Coordinates of C-alpha atoms in Angstrom, one line a residue:
Chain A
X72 CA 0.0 0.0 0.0
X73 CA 0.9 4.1 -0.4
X74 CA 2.0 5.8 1.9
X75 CA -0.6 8.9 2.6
X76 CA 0.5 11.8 5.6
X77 CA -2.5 13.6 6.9
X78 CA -0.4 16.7 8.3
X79 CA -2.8 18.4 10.8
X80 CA -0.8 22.1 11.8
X81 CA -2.7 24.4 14.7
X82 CA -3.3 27.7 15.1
X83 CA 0.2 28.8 16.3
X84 CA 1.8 27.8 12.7
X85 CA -1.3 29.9 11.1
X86 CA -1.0 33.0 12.6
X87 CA 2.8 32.9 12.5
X88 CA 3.4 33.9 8.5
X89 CA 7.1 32.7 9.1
X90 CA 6.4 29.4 10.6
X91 CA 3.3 29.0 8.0
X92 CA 5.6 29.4 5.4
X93 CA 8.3 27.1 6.4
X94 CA 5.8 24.4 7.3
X95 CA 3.9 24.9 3.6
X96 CA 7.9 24.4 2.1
X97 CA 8.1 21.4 4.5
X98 CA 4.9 20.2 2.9
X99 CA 6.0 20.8 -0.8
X100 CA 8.5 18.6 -0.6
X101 CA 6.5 15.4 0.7
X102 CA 6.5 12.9 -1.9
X103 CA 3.1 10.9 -2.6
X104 CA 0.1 11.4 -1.4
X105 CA -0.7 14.3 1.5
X106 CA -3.5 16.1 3.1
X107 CA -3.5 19.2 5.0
X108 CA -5.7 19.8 7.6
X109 CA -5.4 23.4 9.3
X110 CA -6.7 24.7 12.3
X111 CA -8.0 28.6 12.8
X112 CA -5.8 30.6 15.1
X113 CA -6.3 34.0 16.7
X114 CA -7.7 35.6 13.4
X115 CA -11.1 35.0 14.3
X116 CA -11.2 36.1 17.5
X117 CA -9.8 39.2 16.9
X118 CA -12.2 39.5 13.9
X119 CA -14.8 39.1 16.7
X120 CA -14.0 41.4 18.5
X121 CA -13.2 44.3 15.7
X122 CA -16.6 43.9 14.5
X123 CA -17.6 43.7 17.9
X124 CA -18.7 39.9 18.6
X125 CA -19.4 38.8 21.9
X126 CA -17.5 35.6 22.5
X127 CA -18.9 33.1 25.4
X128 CA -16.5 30.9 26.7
X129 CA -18.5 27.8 28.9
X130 CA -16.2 25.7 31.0
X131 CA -12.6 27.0 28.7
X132 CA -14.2 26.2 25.7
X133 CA -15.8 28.5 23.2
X134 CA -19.2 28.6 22.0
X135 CA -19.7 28.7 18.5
X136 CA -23.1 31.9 18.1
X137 CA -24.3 32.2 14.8
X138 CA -22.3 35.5 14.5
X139 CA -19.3 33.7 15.3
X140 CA -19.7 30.4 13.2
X141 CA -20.0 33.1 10.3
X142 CA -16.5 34.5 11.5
X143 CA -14.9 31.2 11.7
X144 CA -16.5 30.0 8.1
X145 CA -15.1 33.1 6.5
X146 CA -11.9 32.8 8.3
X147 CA -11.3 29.0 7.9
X148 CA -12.6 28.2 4.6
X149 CA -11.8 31.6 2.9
X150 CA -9.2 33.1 4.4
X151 CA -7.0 30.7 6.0
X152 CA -7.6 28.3 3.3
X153 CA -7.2 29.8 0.4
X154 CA -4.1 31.5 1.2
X155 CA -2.5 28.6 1.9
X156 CA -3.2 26.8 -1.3
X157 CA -1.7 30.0 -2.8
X158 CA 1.1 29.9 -1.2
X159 CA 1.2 26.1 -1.7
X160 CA 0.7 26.8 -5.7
X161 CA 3.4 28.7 -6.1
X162 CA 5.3 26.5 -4.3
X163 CA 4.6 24.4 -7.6
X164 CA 2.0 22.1 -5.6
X165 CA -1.1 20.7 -7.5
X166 CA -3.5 21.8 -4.0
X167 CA -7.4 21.9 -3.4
X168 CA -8.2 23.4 -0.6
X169 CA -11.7 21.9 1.2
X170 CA -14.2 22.3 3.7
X171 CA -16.3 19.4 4.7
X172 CA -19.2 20.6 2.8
X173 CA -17.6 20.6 -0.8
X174 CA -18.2 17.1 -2.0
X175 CA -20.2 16.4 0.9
X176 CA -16.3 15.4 2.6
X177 CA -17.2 15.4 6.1
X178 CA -20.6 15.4 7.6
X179 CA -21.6 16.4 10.8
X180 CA -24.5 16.6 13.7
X181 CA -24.9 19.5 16.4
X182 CA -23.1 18.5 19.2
X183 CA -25.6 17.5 21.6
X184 CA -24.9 18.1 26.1
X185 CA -27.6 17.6 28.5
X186 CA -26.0 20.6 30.4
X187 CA -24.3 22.6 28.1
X188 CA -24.9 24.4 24.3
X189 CA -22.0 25.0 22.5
X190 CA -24.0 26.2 19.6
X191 CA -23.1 25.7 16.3
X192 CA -20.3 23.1 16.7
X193 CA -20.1 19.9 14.8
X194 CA -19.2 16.3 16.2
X195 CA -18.4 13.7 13.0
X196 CA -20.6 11.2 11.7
X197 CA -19.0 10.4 7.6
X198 CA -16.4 11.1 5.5
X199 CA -16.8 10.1 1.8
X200 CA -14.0 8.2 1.2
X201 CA -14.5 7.9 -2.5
X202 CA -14.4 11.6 -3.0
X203 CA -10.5 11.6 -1.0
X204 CA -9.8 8.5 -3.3
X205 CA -10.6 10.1 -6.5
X206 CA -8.6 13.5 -5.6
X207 CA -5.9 11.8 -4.2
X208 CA -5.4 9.6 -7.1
X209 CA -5.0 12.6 -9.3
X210 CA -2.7 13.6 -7.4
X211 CA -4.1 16.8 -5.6
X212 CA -3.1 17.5 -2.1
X213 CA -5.8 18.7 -0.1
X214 CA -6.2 21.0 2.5
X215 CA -9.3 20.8 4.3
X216 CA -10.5 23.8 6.9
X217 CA -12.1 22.4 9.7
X218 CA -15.7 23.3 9.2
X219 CA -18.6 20.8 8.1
X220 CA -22.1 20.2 7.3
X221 CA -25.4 18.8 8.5
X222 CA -26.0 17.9 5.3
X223 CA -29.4 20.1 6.4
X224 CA -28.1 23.3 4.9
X225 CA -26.2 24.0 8.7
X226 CA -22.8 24.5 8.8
X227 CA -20.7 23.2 11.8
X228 CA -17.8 24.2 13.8
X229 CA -15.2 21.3 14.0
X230 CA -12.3 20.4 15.4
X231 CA -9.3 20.3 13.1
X232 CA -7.4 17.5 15.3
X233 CA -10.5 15.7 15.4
X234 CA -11.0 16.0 11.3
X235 CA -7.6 14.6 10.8
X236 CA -8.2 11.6 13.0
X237 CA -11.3 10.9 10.6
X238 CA -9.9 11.4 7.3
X239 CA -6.9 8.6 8.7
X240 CA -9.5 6.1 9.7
X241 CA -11.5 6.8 6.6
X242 CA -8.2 6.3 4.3
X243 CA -7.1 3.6 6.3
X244 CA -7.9 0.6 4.3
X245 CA -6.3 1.8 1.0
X246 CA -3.3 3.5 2.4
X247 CA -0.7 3.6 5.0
X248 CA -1.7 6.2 6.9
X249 CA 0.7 8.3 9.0
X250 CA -0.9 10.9 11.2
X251 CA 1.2 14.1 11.9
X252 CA 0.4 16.5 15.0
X253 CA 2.0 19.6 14.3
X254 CA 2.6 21.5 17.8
X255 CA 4.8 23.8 19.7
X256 CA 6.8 21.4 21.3
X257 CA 9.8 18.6 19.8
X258 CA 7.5 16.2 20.5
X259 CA 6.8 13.8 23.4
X260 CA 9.3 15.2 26.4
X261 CA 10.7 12.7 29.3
X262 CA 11.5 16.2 31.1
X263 CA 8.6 18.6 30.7
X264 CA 11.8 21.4 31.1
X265 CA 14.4 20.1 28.6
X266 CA 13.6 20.2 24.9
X267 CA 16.4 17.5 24.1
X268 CA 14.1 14.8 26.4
X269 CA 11.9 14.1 23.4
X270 CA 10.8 10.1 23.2
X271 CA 11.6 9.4 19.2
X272 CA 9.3 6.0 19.5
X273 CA 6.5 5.3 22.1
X274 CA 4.2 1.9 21.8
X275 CA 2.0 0.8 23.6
X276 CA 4.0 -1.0 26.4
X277 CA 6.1 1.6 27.1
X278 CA 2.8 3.7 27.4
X279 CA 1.9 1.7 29.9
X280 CA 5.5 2.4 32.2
X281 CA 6.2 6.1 30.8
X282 CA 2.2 6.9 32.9
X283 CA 3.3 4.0 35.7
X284 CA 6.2 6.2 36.5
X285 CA 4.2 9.4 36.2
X286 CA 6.8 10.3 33.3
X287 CA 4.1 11.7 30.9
X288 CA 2.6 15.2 31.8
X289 CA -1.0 15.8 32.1
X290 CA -1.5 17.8 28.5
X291 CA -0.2 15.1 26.9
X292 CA -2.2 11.6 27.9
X293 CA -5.3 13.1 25.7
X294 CA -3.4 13.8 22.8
X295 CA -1.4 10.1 22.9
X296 CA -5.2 8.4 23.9
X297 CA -6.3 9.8 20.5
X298 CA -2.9 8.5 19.1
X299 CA -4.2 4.9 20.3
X300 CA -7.7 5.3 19.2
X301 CA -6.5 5.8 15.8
X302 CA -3.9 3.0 15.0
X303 CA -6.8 1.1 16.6
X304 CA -9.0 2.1 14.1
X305 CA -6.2 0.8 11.3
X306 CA -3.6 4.6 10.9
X307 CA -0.4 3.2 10.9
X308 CA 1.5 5.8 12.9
X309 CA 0.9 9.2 14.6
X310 CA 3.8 11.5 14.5
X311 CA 3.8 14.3 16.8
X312 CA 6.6 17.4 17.1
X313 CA 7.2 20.9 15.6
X314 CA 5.3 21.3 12.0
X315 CA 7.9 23.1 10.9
X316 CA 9.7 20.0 10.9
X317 CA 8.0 18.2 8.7
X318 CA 10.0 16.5 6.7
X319 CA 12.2 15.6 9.7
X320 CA 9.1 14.3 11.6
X321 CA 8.5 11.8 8.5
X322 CA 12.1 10.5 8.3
X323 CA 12.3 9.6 12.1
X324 CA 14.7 12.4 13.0
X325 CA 12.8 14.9 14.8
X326 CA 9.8 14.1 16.8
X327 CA 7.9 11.3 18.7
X328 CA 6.4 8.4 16.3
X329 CA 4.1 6.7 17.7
X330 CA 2.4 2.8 16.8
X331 CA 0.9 0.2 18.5
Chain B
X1203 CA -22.0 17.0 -27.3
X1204 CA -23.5 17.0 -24.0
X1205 CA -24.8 20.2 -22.6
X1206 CA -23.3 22.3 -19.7
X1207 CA -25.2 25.4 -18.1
X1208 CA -22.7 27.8 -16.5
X1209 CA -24.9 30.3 -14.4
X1210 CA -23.6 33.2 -13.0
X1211 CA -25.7 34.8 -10.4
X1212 CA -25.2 39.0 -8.9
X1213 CA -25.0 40.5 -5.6
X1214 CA -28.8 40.8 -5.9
X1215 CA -29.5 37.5 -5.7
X1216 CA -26.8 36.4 -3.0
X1217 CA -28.1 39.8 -0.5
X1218 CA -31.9 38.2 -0.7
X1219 CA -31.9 34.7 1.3
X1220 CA -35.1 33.9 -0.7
X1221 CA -34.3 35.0 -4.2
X1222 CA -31.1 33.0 -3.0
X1223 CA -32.9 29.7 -2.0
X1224 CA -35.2 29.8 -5.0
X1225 CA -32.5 30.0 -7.4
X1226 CA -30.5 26.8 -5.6
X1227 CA -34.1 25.2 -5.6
X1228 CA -34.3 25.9 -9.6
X1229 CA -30.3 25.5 -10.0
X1230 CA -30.9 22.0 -7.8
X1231 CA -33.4 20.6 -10.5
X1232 CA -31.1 21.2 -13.9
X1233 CA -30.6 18.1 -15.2
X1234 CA -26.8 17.3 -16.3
X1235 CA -24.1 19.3 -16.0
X1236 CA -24.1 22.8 -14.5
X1237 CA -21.6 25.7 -13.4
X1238 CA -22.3 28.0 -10.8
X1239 CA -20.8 31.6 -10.9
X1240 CA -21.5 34.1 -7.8
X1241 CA -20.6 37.1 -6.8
X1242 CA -21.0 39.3 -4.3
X1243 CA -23.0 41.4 -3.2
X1244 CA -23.1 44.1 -0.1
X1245 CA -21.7 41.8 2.4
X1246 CA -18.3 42.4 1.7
X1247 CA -18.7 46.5 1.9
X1248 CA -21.2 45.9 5.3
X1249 CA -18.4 43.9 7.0
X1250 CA -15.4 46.6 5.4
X1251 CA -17.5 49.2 7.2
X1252 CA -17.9 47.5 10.8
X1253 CA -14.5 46.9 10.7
X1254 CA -13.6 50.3 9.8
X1255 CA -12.2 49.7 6.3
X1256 CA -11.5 52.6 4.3
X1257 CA -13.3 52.1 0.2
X1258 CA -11.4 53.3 -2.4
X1259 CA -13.6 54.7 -5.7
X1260 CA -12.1 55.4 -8.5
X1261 CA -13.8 56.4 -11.6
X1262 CA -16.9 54.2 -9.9
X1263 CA -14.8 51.5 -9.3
X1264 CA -13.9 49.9 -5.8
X1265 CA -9.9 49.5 -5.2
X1266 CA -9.3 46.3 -3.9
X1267 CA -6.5 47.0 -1.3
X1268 CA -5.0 44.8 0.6
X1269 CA -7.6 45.0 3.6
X1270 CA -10.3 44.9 1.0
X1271 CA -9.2 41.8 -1.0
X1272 CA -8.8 40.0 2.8
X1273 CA -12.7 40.4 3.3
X1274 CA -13.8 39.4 -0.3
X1275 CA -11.2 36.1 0.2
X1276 CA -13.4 35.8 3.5
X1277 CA -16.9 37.0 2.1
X1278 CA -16.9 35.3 -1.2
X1279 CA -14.4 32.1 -0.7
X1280 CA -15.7 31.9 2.6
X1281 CA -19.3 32.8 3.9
X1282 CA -20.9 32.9 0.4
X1283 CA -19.3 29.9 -1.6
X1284 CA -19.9 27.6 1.8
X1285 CA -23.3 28.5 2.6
X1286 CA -24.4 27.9 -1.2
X1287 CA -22.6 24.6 -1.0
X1288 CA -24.2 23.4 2.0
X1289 CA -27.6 24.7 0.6
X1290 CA -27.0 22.4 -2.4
X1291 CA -26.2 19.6 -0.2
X1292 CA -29.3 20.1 1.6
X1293 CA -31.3 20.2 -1.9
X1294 CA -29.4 16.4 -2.6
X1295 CA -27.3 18.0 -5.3
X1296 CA -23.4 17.3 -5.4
X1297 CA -21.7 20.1 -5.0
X1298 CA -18.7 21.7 -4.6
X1299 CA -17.4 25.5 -3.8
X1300 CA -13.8 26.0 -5.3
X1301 CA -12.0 29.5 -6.0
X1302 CA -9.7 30.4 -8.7
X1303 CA -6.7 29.1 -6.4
X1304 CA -8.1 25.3 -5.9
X1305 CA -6.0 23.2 -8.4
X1306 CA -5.0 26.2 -10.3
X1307 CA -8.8 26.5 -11.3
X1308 CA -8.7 29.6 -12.8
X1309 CA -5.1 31.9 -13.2
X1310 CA -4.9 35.4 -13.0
X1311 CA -2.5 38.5 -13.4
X1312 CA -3.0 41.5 -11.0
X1313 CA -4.5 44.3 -13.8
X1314 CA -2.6 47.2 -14.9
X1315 CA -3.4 50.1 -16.3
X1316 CA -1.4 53.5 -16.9
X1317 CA -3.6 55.9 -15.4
X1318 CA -5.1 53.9 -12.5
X1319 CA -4.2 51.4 -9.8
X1320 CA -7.5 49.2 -9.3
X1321 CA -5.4 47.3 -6.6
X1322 CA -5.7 43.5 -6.3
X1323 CA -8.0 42.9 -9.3
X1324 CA -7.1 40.1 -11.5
X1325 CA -7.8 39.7 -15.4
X1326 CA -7.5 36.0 -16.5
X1327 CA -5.0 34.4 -18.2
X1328 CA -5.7 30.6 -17.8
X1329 CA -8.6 27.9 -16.8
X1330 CA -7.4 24.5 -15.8
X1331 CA -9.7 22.7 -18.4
X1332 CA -8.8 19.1 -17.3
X1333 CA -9.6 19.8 -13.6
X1334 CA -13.2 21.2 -15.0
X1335 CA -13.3 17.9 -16.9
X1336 CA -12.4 15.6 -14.4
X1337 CA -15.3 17.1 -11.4
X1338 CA -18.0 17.3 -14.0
X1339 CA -17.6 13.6 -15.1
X1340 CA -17.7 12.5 -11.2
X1341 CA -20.9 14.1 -11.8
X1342 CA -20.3 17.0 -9.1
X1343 CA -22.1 20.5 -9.3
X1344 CA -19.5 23.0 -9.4
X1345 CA -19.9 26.2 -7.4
X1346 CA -16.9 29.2 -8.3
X1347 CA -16.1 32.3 -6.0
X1348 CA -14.6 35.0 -8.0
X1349 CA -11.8 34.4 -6.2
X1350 CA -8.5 34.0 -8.5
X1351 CA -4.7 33.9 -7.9
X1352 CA -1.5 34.9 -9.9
X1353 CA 0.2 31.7 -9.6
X1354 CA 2.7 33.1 -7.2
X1355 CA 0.9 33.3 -4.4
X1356 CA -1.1 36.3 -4.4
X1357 CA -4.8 35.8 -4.7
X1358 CA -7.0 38.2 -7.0
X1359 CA -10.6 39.7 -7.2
X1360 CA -11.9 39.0 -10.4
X1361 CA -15.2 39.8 -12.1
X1362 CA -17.8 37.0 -11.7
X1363 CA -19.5 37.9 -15.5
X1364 CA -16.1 37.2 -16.8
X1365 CA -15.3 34.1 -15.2
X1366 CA -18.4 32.6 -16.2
X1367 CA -17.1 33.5 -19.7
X1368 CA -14.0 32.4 -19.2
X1369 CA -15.0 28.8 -18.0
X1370 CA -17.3 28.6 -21.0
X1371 CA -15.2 29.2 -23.3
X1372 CA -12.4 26.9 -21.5
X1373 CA -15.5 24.0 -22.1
X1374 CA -16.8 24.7 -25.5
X1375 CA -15.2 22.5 -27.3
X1376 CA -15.9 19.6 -24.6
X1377 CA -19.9 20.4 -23.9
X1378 CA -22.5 22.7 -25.8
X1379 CA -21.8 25.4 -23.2
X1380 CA -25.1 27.3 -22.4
X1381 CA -24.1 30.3 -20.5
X1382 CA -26.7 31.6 -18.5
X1383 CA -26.4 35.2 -16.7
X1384 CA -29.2 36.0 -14.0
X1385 CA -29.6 39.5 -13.2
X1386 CA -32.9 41.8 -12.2
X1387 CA -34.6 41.9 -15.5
X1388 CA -36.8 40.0 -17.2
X1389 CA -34.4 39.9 -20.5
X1390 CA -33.5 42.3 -22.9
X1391 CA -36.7 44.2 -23.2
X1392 CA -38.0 46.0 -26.1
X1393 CA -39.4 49.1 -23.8
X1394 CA -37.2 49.5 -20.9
X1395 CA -40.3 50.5 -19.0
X1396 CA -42.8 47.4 -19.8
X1397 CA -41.4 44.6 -18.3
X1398 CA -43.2 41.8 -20.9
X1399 CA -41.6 43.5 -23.7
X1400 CA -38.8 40.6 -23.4
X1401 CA -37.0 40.0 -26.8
X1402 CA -36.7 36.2 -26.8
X1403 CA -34.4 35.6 -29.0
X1404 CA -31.6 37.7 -30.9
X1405 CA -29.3 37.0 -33.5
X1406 CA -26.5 39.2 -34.9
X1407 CA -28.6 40.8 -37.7
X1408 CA -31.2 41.9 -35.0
X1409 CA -28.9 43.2 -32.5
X1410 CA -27.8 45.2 -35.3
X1411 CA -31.1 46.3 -36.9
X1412 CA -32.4 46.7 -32.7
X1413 CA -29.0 49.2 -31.9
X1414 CA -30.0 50.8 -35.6
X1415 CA -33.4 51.5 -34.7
X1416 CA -31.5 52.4 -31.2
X1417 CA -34.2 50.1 -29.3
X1418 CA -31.5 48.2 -27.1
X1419 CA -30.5 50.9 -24.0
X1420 CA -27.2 51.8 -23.3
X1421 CA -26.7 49.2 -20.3
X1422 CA -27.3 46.1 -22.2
X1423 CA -25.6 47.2 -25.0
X1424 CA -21.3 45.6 -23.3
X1425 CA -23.4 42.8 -21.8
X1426 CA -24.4 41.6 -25.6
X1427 CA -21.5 42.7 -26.8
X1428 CA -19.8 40.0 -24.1
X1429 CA -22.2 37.5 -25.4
X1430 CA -21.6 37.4 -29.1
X1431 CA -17.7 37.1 -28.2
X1432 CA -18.7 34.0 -26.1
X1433 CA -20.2 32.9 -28.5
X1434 CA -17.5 33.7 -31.3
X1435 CA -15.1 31.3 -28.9
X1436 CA -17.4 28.5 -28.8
X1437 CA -20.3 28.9 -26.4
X1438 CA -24.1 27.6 -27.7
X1439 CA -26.0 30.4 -26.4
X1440 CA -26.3 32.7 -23.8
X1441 CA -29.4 33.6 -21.6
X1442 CA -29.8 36.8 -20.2
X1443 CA -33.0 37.1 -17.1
X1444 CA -34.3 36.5 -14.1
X1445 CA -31.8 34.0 -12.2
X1446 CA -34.7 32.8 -10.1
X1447 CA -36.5 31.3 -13.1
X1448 CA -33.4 29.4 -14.3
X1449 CA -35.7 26.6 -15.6
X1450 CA -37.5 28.5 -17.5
X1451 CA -34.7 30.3 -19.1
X1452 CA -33.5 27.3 -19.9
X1453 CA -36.3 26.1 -21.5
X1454 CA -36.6 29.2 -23.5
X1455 CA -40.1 30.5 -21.5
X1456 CA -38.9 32.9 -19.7
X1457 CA -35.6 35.8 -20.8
X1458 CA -33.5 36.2 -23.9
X1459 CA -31.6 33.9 -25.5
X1460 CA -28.7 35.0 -27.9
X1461 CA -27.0 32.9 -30.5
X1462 CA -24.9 33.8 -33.4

């Protein structure tokens, strides 16, 4: 089988122009097949508030009003997105860039709490795996903005780390699938305090000791749960360490790999 | 040849939700292959405003500087192209919103003129034909922001009338190309002033013997013009009317139809 990365970079690469850029050269160079997935960033909110948007934040997390899934659907799928596959053209890259709605890519519900409304925020229910197949195999590299669709006319507010895990699973039974978290550290530290602690390889035994001996910090035990859930569901490895590395992440020199 | 409707619908149409909904209700039901083309409409210049945007006129055109173009990218890549999308979706139609910049749809070069600096407006230089070719045989609806991009990175507003054009032509020798431009008239009328003085059909010897008797008015006269070079570079026929009563100007009920 190919090799496919799904390269999923946050909102600290996409609001830093110099950091974008090197992580969009990073990604120009990956041979094969690749897909993009972007997060939003600090653009929106400071939209928001410009135009004079009040944000509600329940429990740390932000909920999505009508005024501000319009900000973050402008922001996302215009903005963001569409500089990125210019800058990814002129790079000489054949990109698309994609919201879940084009093609019907990913489809969505309202997220649903007994307690809480987070408005207009989207929890996954299908990706159409033949539309990815047929882009891919002309060899366009996507980059999908993380908003999606009821597939009732409503747009949704989605998770960008959560879209990436999606697209893997759905792609998982035609290609080897290698799932790369972009973030702001090397990757997976032994010593939260020294950059040069970072684990290159973590399975699932050594999990198991590394959160035994209380070596694994809190932020972290989410993000390598996720990592489980998705070699579970048939990715072949989750990569996590700075995007800008990319092409260091994918040979095995920079970064934490991750497999079962 | 199979046929292929290209439909451009104005800022009229995208600023009324229902105008809006019955055109994507009508655009939903054409059979085969189908094109559509919007623009903008006031959005862009509402949002400018709350965010305190300085316009730029210039002989009665808007500069598109660099703060401009950002909120068009946003507006029409964004808010507009999405919300159509997921409208179509809703209706059961396949479709999918791209911009100029998605797989090199549709290149540009930032305009120039001696006298005046219209900012980041683009005037097209190429259409990625095979890309066209490839989504309409998958049988998807195509929906185009007149969004474009120089090929180096920069991104372009560009005139939704003459992308419509310019994607015709790019398909005329592929598809009898019908292009079909929905505006707030009933057609090209005979009397400005009685709305069912619609001209059905006009050829080149009557739009001669029409100006002659100096019947047609002065603002239809570059948007015929425009037609019979479509039509001189390929295109079937071109329908000028009412957007929201797209199947009847398809079936020749309703507006004018040119041909050569």
């Amino acid at each position: 089988m190919e090799s496919l990365y799904i390269i999923k970079i946050g909102g600290n690469i996409v609001d830093n122009p110099v950091l974008l850029t090197t992580c969009l050269q990073a990604f120009a160079k990956v041979k094969g097949q690749a897909i993009l997935v972007h997060g939003g960033g600090k653009m929106a909110t400071s939209m928001a508030e410009s135009m004079g948007v009040q944000q509600t934040i329940i429990e740390g997390r932000r909920v999505t009003n009508e005024a501000s899934l319009k900000i973050v659907t402008m922001v996302y799928a215009g903005y963001i997105n569409k500089n990125i596959v210019a800058q990814l053209q002129a790079l000489g890259v054949n990109a698309m860039g994609l919201s879940g709605v084009d093609g019907n890519l990913i489809q969505a519900h309202k997220r649903n709490h007994d307690s809480v409304d987070y408005g207009f925020v989207g929890d996954i229910d299908t990706v159409n795996t033949n539309l990815l197949l047929e882009l891919l195999s002309s060899n366009t590299k996507l980059v999908v903005a993380p908003i999606t669709h009821d597939g009732k006319g409503q747009l949704l507010n989605t998770n960008a780390d959560t879209i990436a895990q999606s697209l893997g699973t759905a792609l998982a039974s035609k290609y080897k699938v290698h799932l790369m978290y972009g973030f702001e550290k090397e990757g997976v530290l032994k010593d939260v305090n020294d950059p040069s602690s970072v684990i290159a390889h973590i399975d699932r035994p050594l999990y198991g000791t590394l959160k035994d001996q209380k070596l694994i910090f809190e932020g972290m035990i989410p993000k390598i749960d996720n990592a489980f859930e998705a070699l579970d569901n048939g990715v072949q490895s989750v990569i996590i360490g700075k995007a800008e590395k990319m092409n260091e992440l994918m040979n095995g020199t920079s970064g934490t790999t991750i497999t079962n």
